Coordinates of C-alpha atoms and ligand atoms in Angstrom, one line a residue:
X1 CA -62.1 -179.2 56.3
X2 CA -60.2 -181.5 53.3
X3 CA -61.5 -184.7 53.2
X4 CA -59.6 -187.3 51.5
X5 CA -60.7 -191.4 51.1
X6 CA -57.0 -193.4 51.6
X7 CA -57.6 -197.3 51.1
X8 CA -57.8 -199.5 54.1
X9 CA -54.5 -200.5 55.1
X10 CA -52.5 -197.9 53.3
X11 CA -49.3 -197.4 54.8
X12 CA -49.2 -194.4 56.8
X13 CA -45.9 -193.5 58.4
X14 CA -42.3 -192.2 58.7
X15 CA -38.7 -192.6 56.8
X16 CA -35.3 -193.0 58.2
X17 CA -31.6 -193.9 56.9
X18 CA -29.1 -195.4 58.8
X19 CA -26.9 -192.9 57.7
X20 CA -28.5 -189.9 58.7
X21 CA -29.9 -191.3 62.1
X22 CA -28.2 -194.4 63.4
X23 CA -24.4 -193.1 64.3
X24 CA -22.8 -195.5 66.6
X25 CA -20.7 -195.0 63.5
X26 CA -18.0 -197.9 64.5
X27 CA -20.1 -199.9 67.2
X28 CA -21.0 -203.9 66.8
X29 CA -17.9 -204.2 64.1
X30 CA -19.7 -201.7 62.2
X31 CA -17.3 -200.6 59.2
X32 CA -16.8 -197.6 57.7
X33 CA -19.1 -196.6 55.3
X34 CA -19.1 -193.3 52.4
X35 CA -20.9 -191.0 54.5
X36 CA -18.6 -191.1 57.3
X37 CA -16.4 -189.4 55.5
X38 CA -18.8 -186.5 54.7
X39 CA -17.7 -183.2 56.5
X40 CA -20.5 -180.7 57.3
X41 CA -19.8 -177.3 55.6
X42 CA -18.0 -175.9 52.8
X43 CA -16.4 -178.8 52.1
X44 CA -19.0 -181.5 52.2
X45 CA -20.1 -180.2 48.5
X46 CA -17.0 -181.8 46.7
X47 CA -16.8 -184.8 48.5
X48 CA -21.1 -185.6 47.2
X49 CA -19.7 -184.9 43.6
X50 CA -16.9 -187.2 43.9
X51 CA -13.6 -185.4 45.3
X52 CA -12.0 -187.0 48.3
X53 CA -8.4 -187.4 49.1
X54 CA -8.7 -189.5 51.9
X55 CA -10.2 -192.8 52.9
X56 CA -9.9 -191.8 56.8
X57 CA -11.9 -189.1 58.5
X58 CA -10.1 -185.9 58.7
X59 CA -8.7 -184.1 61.9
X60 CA -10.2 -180.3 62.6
X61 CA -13.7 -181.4 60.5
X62 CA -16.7 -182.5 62.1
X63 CA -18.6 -185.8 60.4
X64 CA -22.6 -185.5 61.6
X65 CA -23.2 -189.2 60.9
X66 CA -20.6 -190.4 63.3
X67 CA -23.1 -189.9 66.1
X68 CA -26.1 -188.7 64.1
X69 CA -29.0 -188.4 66.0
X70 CA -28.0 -191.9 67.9
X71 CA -30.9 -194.0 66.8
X72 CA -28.5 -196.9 67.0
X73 CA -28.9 -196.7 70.8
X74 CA -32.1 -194.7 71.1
X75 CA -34.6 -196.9 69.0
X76 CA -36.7 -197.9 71.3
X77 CA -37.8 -194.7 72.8
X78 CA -37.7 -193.2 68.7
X79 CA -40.3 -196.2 67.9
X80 CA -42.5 -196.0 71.3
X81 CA -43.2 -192.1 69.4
X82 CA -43.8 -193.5 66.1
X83 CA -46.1 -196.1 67.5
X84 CA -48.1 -193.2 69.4
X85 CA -48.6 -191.4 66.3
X86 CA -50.1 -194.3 65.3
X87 CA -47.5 -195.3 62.5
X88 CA -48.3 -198.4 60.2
X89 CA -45.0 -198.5 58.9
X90 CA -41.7 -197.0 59.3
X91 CA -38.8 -197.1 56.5
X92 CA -35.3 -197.8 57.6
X93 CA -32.5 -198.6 55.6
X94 CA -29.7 -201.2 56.5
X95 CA -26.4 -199.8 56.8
X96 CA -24.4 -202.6 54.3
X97 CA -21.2 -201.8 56.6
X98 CA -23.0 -203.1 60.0
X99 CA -23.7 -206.5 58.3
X100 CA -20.3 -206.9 55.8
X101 CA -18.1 -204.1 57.2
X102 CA -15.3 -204.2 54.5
X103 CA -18.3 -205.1 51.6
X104 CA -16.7 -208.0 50.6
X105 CA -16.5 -210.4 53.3
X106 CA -17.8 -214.1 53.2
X107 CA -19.3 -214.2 56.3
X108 CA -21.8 -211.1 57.7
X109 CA -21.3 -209.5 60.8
X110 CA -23.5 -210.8 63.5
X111 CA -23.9 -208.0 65.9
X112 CA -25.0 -206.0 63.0
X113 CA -27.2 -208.7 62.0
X114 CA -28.7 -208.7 65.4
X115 CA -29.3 -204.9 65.5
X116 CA -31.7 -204.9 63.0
X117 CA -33.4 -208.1 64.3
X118 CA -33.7 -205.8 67.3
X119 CA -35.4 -202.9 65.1
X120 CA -37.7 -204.9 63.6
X121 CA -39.0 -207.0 66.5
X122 CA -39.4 -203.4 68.0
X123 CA -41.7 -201.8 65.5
X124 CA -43.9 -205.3 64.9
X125 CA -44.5 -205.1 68.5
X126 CA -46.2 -202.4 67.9
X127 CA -47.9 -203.5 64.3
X128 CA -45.5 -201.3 62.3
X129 CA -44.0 -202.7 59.1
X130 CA -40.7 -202.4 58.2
X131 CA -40.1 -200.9 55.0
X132 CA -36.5 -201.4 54.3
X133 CA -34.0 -199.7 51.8
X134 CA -31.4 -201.6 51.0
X135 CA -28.2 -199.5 49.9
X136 CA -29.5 -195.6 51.2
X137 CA -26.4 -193.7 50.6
X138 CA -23.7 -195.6 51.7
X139 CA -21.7 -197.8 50.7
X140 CA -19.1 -199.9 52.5
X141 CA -15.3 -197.5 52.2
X142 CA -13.5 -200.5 51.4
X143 CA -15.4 -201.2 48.4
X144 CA -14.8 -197.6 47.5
X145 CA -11.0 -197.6 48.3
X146 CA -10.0 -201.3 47.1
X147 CA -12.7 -201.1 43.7
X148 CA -13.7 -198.1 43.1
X149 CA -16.6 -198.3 44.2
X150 CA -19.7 -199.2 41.5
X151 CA -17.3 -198.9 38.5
X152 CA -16.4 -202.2 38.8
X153 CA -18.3 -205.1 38.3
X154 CA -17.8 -207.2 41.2
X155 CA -19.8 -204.7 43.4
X156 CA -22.2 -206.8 41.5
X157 CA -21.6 -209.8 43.3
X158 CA -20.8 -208.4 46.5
X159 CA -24.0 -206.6 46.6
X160 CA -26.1 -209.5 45.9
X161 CA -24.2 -211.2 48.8
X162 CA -25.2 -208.5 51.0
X163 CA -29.0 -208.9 49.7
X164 CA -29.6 -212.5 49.9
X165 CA -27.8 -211.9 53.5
X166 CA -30.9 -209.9 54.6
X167 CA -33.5 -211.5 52.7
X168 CA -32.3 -214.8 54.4
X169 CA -32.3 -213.7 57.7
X170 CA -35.3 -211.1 57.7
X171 CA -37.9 -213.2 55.4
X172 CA -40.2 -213.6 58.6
X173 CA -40.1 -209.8 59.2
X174 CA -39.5 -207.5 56.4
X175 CA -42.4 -207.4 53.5
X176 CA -41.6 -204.3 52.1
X177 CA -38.2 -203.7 50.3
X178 CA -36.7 -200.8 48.0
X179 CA -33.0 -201.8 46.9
X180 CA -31.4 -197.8 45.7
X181 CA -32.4 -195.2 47.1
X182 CA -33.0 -192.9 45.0
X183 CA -30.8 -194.6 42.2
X184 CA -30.9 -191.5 39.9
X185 CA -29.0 -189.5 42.6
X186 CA -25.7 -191.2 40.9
X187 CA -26.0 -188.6 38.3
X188 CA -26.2 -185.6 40.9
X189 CA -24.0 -186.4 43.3
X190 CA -22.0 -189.5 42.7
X191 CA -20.1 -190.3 45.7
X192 CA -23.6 -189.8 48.1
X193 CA -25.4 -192.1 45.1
X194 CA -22.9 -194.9 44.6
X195 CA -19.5 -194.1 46.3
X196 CA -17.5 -192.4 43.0
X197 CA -14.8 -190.5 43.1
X198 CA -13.2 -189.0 40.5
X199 CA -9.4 -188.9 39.3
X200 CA -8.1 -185.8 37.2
X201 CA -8.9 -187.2 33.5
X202 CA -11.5 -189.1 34.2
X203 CA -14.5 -189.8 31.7
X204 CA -17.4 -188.8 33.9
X205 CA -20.2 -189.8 31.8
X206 CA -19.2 -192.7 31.0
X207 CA -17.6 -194.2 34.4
X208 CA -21.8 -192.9 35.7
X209 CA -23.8 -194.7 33.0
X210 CA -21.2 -197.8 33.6
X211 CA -22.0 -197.6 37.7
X212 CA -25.7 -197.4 36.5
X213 CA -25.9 -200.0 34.6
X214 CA -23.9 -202.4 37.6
X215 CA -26.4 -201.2 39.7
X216 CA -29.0 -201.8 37.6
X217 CA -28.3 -205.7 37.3
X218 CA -27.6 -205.6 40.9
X219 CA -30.6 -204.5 41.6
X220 CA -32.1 -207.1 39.3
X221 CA -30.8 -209.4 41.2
X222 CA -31.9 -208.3 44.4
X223 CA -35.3 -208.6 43.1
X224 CA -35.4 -211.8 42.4
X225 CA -33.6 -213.3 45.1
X226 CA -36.3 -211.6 47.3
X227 CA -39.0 -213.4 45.2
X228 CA -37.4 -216.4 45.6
X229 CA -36.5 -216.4 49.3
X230 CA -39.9 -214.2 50.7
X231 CA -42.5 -214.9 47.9
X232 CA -44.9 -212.9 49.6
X233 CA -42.7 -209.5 49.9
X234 CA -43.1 -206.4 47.4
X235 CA -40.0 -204.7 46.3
X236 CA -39.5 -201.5 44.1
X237 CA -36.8 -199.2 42.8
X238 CA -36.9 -195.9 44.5
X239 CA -36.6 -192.7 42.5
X240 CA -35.7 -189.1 43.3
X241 CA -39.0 -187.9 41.6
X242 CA -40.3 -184.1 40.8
X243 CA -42.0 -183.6 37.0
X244 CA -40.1 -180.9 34.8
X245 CA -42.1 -178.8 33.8
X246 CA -41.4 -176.9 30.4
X247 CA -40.5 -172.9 31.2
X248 CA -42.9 -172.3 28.0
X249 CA -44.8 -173.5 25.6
X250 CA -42.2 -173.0 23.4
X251 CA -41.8 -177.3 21.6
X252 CA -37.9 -177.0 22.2
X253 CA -38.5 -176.3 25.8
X254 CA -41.7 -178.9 25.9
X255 CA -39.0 -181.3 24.3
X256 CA -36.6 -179.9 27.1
X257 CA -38.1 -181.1 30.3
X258 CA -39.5 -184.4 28.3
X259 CA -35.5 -185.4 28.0
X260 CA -34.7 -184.0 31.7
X261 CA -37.2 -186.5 33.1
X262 CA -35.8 -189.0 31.5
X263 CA -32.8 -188.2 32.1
X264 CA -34.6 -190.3 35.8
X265 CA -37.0 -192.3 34.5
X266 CA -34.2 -193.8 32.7
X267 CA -32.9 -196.0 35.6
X268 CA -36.9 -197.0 36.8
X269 CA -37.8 -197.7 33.3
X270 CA -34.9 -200.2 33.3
X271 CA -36.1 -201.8 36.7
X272 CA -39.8 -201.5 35.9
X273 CA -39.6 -202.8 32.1
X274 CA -36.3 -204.6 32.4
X275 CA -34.9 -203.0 29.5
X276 CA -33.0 -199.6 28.3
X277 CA -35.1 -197.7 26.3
X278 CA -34.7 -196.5 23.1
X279 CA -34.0 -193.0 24.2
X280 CA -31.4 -194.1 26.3
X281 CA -29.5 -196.3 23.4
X282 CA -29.3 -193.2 21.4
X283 CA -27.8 -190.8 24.4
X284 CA -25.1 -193.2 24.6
X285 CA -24.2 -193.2 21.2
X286 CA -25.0 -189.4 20.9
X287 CA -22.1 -189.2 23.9
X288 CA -19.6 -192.3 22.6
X289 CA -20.6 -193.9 25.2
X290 CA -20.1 -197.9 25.6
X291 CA -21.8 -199.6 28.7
X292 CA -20.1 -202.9 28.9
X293 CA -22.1 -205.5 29.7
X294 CA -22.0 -209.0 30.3
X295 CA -23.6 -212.4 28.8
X296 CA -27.1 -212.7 30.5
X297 CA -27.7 -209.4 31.2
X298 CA -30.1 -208.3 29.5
X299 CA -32.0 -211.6 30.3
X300 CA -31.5 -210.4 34.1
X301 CA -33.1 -207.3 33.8
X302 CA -36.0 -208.5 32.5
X303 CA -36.2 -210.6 35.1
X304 CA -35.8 -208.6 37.7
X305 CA -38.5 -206.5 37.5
X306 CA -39.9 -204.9 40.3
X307 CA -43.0 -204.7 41.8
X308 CA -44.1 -201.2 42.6
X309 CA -42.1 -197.6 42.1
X310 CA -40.6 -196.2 45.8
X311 CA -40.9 -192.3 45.0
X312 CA -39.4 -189.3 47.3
X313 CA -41.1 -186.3 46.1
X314 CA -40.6 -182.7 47.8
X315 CA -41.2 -180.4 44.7
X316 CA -41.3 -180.1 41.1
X317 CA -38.8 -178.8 38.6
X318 CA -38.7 -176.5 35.7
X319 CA -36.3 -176.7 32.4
X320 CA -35.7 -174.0 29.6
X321 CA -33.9 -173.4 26.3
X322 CA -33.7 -169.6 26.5
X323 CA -30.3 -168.9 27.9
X324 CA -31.6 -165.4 29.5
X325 CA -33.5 -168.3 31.7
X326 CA -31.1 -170.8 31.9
X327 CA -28.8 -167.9 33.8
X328 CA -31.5 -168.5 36.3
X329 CA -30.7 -171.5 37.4
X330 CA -31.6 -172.4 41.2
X331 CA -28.8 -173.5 43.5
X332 CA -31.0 -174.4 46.0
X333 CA -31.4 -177.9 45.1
X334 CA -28.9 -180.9 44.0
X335 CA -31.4 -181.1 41.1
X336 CA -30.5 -177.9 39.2
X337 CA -34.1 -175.9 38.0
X338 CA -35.1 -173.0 36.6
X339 CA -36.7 -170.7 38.8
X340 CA -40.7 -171.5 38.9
X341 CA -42.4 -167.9 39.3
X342 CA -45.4 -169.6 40.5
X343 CA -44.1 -171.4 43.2
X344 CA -42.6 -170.7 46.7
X345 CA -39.5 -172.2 48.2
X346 CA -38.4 -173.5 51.4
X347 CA -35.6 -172.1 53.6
X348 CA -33.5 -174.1 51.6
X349 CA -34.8 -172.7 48.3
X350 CA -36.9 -176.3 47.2
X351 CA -39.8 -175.2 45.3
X352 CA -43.1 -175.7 46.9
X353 CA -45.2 -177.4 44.7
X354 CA -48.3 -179.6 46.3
X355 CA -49.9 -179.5 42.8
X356 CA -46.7 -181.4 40.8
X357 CA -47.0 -184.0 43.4
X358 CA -50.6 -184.7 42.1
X359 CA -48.9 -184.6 38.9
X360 CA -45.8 -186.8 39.8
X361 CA -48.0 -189.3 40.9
X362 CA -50.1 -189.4 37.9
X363 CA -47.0 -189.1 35.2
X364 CA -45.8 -192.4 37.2
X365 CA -48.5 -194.1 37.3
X366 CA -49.5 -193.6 33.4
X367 CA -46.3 -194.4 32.7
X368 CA -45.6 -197.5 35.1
X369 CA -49.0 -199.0 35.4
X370 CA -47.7 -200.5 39.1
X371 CA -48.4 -199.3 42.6
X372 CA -46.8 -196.5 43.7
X373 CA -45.3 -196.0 47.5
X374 CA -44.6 -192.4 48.3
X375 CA -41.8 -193.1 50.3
X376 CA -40.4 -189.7 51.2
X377 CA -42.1 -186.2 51.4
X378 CA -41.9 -183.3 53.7
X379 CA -40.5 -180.0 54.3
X380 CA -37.0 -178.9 55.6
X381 CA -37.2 -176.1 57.7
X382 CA -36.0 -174.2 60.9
X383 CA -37.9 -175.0 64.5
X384 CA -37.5 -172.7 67.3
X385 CA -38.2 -174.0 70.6
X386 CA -40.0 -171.6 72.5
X387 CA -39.7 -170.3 76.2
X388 CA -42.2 -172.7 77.1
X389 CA -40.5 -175.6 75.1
X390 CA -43.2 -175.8 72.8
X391 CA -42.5 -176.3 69.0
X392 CA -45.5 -174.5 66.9
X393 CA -44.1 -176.0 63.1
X394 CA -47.3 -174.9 61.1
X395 CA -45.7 -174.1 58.2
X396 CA -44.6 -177.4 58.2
X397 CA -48.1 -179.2 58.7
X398 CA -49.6 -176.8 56.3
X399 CA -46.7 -177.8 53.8
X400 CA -48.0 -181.6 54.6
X401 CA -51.6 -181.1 54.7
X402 CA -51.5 -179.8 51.3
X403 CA -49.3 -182.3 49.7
X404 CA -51.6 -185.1 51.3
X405 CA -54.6 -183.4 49.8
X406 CA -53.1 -183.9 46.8
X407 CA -52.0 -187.5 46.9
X408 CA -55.8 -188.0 47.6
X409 CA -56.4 -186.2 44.4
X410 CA -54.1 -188.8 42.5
X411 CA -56.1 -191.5 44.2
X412 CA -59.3 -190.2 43.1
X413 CA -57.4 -189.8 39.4
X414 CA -56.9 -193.5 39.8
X415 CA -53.9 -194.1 40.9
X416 CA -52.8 -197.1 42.9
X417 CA -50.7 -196.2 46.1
X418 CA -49.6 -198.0 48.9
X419 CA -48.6 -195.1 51.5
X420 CA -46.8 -192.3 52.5
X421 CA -43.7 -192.2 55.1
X422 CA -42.7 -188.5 54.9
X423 CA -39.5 -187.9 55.1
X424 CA -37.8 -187.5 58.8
X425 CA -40.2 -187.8 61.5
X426 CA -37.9 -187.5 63.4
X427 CA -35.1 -185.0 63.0
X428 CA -32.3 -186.0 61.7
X429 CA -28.7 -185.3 59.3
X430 CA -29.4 -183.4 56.2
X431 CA -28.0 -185.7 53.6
X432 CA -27.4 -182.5 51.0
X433 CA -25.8 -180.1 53.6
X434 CA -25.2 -182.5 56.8
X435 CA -26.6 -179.6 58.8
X436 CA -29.6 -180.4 61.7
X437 CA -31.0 -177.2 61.1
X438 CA -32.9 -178.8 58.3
X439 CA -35.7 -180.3 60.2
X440 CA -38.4 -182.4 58.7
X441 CA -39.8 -184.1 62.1
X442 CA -42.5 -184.7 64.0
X443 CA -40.5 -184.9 66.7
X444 CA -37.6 -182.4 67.6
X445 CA -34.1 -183.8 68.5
X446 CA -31.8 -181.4 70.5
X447 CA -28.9 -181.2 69.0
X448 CA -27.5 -178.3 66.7
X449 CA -25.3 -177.7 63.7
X450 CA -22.0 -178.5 65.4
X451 CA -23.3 -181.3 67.2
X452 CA -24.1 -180.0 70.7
X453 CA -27.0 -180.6 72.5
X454 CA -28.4 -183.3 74.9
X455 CA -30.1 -185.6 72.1
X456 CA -33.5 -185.0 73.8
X457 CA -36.5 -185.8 71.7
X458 CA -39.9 -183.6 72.2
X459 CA -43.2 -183.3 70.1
X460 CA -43.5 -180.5 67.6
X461 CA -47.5 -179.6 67.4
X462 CA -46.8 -181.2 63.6
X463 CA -46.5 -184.6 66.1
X464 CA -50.5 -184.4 67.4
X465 CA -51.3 -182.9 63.5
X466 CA -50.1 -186.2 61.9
X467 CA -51.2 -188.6 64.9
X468 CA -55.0 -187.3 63.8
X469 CA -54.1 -187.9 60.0
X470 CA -53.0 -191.6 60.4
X471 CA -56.0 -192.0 63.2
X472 CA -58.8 -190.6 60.2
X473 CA -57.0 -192.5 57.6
X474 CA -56.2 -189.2 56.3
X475 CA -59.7 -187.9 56.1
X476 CA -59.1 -185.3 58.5
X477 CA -56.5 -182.9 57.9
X478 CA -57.2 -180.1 59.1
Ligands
BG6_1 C1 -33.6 -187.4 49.7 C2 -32.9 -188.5 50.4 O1 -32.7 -186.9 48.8 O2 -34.0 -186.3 50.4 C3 -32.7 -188.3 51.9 O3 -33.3 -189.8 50.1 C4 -32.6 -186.9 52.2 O4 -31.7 -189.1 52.4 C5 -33.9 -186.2 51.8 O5 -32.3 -186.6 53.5 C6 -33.9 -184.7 52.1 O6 -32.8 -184.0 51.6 P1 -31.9 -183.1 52.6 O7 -30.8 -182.8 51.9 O8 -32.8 -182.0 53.0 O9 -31.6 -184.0 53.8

């Protein structure tokens, strides 16, 4: 048996986005919002990257957020399971579209307002804390269609709107707050990371680095708006994390995967330091590119700092300058790797890698010096239900086990963390392919690919696995 020590009070749990579980896509005012407008199949790909010819969904394609897997009427039963696994928190994001559905409105929405009042009073009846994201993948259309989305500047101000919104009315609830997830997905896939979309001719680069850096003082705001209004809340910056690993020892490919990881830590060394770093200066003028910026921001960002670093981690990465090796590059995930010949890979083709996440969690922590949250982990995979309707997902709590074992390694290495909500715990919408094949939960949800099924939630033998993790305080995994 592994035995692990966790800290008392260490945040054991689940994550969720309203994107990928709420649907109820247009109920209580709700507005559009960029993911709605992400097809499943082989045309979901170039809408992520930032090529859309439409602001309205599209007849003859089928959009899995619209309905999701209906968390937006199904909450209470979802929660009742999380609380009997014993969750201590659960992270949600707020859909920005339910409280300003156009983005840009004066005045919030009430009835979205209210939904997540619901949510909340509903997991701290049960002792759960919220952990909220505040901008996970969507954005309001409007904004998209009227502004372009985060190349403009008064996103900016809208955004900051939308945050001191929340933080206003949830200061007596919420304690735990990330404001992007995973910011450095802007890079990857643009639209899914912050609503671009590109026109023939455009400048790619530099209409990215500009969105970052709007972000990046948006998100500086948020932060100290939320100290301001709940002086007793945490927030934190949430990165898409996985090490790089060098392919050799070779220096150029050492140097390599140094540069590819900063190619992320870029944006969390900005939230976390509250400054670009030198590296980052000479990219841009290596590339011509010119981040406009405006009077006081550079003041902003240092003070908007955050307080810990939000992580989702679900394997590592591997860079090369041989370009026998670069051919070799992995399709599997939006974060393009070499292939690791030590590792296995999912279904999907992620790398396994329980090891890196011991490693992940030490880079960011040597590098950060601040708590760490792991708040997303897990493995995507395909359940069959069997004859007797039983769901026997070992891989899946092997997968888990070992990546827990490890996080208890970083602890022992002296890192500071303040819990784990694996990804899904309940199935849900793949954000990369929009398929519900790619299950990551606890609990099943019966509903396929093209969106049939009867919604109906059952325990996977991962559910009793996990319930006995939190229960031991992760001492017993086994
Ligand atoms: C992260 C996201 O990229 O990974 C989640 O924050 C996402 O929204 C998760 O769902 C897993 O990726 P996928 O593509 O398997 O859903």
């Amino acid at each position: 048996m592994m035995m692990t020590k966790f800290p008392e009070g260490f945040l054991w749990g689940g994550a969720i986005a309203a994107n990928q579980a709420e649907g109820g896509y247009l109920e209580g005012g709700k507005g559009l919002t960029t993911v709605d407008l992400m097809p499943t199949g082989k045309n979901r790909w170039n809408v992520a990257i930032g090529y859309l010819d439409t602001f309205k969904p599209v007849q003859g394609e089928y959009y899995p957020a619209h309905e999701a897997i209906d968390f937006y009427h199904r909450y209470k039963e979802d929660i009742a399971l999380f609380a009997e696994m014993g969750f201590k928190a659960l992270r949600v994001s707020i859909s920005w579209a339910r409280i300003f559905p156009n983005g840009d409105e004066e005045q919030p929405n009430e009835a979205g307002l209210k939904f997540y009042d619901d949510v909340f009073d509903e997991l701290l009846k049960y002792g759960i804390q919220p952990v909220v994201t505040i901008a996970h993948f969507d954005v309001p259309v409007h904004l998209v269609e009227t502004y372009g989305s985060w190349r403009s500047r008064k996103l900016v101000a809208f955004f900051e709107t939308y945050a001191t919104t929340i933080f206003k009315r949830y200061k007596d609830k919420v304690k735990y707050w990330m404001t992007f997830n995973e910011i450095n997905m802007l890079l990857h896939l643009p639209y899914v990371g912050a609503g671009l979309v590109f026109k023939e001719g455009d400048h790619k680069k530099q209409i990215q680095y500009q969105a970052a850096h709007h972000q990046l003082v948006a998100s500086a705001l948020a932060v100290k708006a939320c100290h301001e209004i709940i002086p007793d809340a945490m927030i934190g910056c949430m990165l898409a994390g996985g090490a790089t690993y060098p392919y050799t020892c070779n220096p150029d490919d050492v140097f390599a995967a140094m540069e590819k990881d900063r190619e992320s830590y870029f944006f969390i060394d900005v939230q976390s330091r509250g400054e670009y770093p030198g590296y980052a200066k000479r990219f841009f003028r290596d590339n011509n590119l010119t981040i406009e910026m405006e009077a006081g921001d550079v003041e902003l960002l240092k003070e908007g700092t955050i307080d810990y670093i939000g992580f989702s981690y679900y394997g590592s990465r591997a860079t090369s300058t041989d370009p026998e090796i670069l051919k070799q590059i992995s399709s599997g995930n939006v974060f393009a790797s070499v292939e690791n010949p030590y590792l296995e890979k999912s279904e999907w083709g992620w790398p396994i890698d329980a090891k890196g996440f011991r490693f992940t969690c030490n880079q960011l922590y040597d590098r950060y010096q601040k708590p760490l949250f792991v708040v997303e982990n897990g493995l995507g995979a395909v359940d069959e239900v069997t004859a007797n309707g039983e769901i026997i997902d070992d891989y899946r709590i092997d997968y888990l086990k070992k990546h827990i074992a490890a996080m208890g390694e970083a602890l022992e290495d002296g890192v500071e963390l303040l819990g784990y909500t694996s990804w899904g715990p309940i199935d849900l919408v793949s954000a990369s392919t929009g398929e519900m094949k790619k299950r990551y939960g606890y609990i099943y949800v019966d509903k396929d690919n093209e969106g049939n099924g009867t919604l109906k939630r059952m325990k996977k033998k991962s559910f009793y696995w996990y319930k006995q993790v939190i229960e031991s305080n992760g001492e017993n995994l086994d």
